[in-house]
PDB file of C-alpha atoms in Angstrom:
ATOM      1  CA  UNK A 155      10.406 -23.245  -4.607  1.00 53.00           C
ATOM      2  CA  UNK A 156       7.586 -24.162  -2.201  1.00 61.00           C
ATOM      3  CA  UNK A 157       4.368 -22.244  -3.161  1.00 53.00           C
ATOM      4  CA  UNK A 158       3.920 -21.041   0.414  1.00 55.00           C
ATOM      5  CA  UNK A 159       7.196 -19.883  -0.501  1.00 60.00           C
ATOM      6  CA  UNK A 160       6.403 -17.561  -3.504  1.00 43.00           C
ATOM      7  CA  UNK A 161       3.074 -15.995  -2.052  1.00 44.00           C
ATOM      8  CA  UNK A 162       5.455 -15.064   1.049  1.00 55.00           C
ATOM      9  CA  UNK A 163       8.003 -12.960  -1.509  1.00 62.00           C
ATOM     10  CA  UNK A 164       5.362 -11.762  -3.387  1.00 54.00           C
ATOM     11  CA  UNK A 165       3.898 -10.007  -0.329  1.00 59.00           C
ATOM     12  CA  UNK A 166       6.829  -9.044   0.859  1.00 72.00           C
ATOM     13  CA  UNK A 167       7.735  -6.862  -2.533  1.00 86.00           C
ATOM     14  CA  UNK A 168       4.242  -5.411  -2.081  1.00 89.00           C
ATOM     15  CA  UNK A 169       5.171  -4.361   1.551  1.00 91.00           C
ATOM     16  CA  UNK A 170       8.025  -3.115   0.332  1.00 92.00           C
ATOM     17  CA  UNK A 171       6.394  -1.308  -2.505  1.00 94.00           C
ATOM     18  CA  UNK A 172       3.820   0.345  -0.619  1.00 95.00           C
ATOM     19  CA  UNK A 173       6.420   1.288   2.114  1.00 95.00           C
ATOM     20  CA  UNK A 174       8.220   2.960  -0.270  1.00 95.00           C
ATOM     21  CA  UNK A 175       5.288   4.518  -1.741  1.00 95.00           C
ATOM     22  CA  UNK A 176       3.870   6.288   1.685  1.00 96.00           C
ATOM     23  CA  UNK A 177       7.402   6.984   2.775  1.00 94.00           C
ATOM     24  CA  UNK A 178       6.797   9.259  -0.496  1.00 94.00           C
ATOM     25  CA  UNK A 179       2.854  10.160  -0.048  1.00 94.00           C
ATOM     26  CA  UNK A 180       3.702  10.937   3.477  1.00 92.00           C
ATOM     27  CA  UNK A 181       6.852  12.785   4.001  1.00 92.00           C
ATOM     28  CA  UNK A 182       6.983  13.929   7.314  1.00 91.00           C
ATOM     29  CA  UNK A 183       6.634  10.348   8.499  1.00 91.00           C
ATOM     30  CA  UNK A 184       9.465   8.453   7.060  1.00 91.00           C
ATOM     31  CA  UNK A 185      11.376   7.732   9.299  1.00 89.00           C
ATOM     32  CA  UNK A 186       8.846   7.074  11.829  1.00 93.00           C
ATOM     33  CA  UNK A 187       7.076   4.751   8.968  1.00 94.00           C
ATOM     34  CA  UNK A 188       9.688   2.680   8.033  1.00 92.00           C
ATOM     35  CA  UNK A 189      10.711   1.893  12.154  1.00 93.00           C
ATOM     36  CA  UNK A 190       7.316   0.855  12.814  1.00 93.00           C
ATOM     37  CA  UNK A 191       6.486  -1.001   9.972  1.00 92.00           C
ATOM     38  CA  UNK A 192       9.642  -3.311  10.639  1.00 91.00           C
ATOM     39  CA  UNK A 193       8.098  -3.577  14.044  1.00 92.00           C
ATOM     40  CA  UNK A 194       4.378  -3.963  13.603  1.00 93.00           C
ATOM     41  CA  UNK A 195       3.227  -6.861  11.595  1.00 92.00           C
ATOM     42  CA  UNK A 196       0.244  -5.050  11.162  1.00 93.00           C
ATOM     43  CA  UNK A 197       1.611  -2.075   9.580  1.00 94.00           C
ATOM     44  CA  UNK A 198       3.273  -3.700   7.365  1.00 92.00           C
ATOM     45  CA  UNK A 199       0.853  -5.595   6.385  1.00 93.00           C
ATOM     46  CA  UNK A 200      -1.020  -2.482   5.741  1.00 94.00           C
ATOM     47  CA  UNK A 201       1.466  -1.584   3.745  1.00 94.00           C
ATOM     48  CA  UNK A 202       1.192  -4.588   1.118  1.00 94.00           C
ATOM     49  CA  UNK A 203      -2.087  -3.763   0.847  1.00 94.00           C
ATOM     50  CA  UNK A 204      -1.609  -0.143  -0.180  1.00 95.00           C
ATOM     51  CA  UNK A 205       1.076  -1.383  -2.640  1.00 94.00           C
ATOM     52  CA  UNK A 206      -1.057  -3.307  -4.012  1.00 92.00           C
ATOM     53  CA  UNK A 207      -4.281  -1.315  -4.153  1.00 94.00           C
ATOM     54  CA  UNK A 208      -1.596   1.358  -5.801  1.00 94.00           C
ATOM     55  CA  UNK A 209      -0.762  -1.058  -8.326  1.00 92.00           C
ATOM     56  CA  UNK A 210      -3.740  -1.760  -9.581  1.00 91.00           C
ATOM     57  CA  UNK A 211      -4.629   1.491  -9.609  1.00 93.00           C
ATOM     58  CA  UNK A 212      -1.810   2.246 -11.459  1.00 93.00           C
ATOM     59  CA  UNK A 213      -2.796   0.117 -14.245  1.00 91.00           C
ATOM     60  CA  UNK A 214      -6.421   1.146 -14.214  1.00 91.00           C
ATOM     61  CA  UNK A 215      -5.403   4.619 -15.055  1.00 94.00           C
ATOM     62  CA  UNK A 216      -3.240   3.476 -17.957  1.00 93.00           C
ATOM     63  CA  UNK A 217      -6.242   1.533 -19.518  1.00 92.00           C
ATOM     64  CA  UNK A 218      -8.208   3.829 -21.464  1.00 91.00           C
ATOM     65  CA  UNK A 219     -11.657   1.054 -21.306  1.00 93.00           C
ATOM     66  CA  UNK A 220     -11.552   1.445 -17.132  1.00 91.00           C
ATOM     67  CA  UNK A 221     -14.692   2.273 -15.008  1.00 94.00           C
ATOM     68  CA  UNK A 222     -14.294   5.619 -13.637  1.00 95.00           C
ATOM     69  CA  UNK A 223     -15.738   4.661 -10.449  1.00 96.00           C
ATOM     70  CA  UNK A 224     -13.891   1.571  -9.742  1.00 94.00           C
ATOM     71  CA  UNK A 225     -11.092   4.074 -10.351  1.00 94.00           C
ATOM     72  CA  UNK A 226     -12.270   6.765  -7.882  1.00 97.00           C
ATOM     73  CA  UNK A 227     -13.103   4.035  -5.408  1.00 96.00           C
ATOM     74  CA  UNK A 228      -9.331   2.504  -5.678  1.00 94.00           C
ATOM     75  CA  UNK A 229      -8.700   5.820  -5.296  1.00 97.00           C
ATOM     76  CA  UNK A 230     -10.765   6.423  -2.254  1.00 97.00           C
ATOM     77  CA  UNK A 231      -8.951   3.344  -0.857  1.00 96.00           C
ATOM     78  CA  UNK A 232      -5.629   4.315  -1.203  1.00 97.00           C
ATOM     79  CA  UNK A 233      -6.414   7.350   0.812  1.00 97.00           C
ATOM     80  CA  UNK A 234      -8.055   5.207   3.450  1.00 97.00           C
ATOM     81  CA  UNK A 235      -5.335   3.064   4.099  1.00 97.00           C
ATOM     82  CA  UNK A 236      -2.742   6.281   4.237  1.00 96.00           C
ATOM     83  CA  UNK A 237      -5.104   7.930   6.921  1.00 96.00           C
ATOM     84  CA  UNK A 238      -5.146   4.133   8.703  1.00 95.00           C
ATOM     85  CA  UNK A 239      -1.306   4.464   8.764  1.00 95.00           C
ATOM     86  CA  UNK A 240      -1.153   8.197  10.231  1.00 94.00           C
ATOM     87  CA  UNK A 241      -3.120   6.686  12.915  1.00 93.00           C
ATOM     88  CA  UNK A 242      -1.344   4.035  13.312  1.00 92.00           C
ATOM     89  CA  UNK A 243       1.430   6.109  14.056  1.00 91.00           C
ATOM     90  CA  UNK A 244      -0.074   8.399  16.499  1.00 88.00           C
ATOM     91  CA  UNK A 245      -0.842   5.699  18.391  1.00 85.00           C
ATOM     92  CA  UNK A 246      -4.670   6.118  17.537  1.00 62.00           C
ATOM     93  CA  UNK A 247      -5.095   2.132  16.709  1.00 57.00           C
TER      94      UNK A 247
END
């Protein structure tokens, strides 16, 4: 398999992943999430990058040795993407 190949299916299980994950962060929304997202390029780009920035946060809070701050500021992240999204969906963009 062409490299260009396996960076394409790698982002797309992040997508995927951090669809899945707002769907469940943001309730209200899922429906309305999961239409745009298959619509927007954007969004769902936005979406691999919360899956990702939610997987490595993940992991940071399993490791006992990680920086505090790096995980606050993952943390911060996370909640900056999800509040990107909502506007995203109201049209706020």
């Amino acid at each position: 398999m062409a490299r260009k190949e396996v960076v394409a299916r790698i982002a797309g299980r992040a997508a995927e992943q951090g669809l899945a994950r707002l769907m469940m962060r943001l309730p209200a929304t899922r429906a309305t999430i999961r239409a745009a997202a298959a619509n927007d390029p954007d969004l769902y780009e936005m979406c691999g990058t919360y899956g990702e920035a939610c997987a490595v946060l993940d992991l940071m809070r399993r490791d006992r040795s990680a920086d505090p701050a790096i995980i606050a500021e993952y943390e911060s992240i996370c909640r900056e993407i999800e509040a990107e999204v909502l506007l995203t969906l109201l049209g706020g963009d």
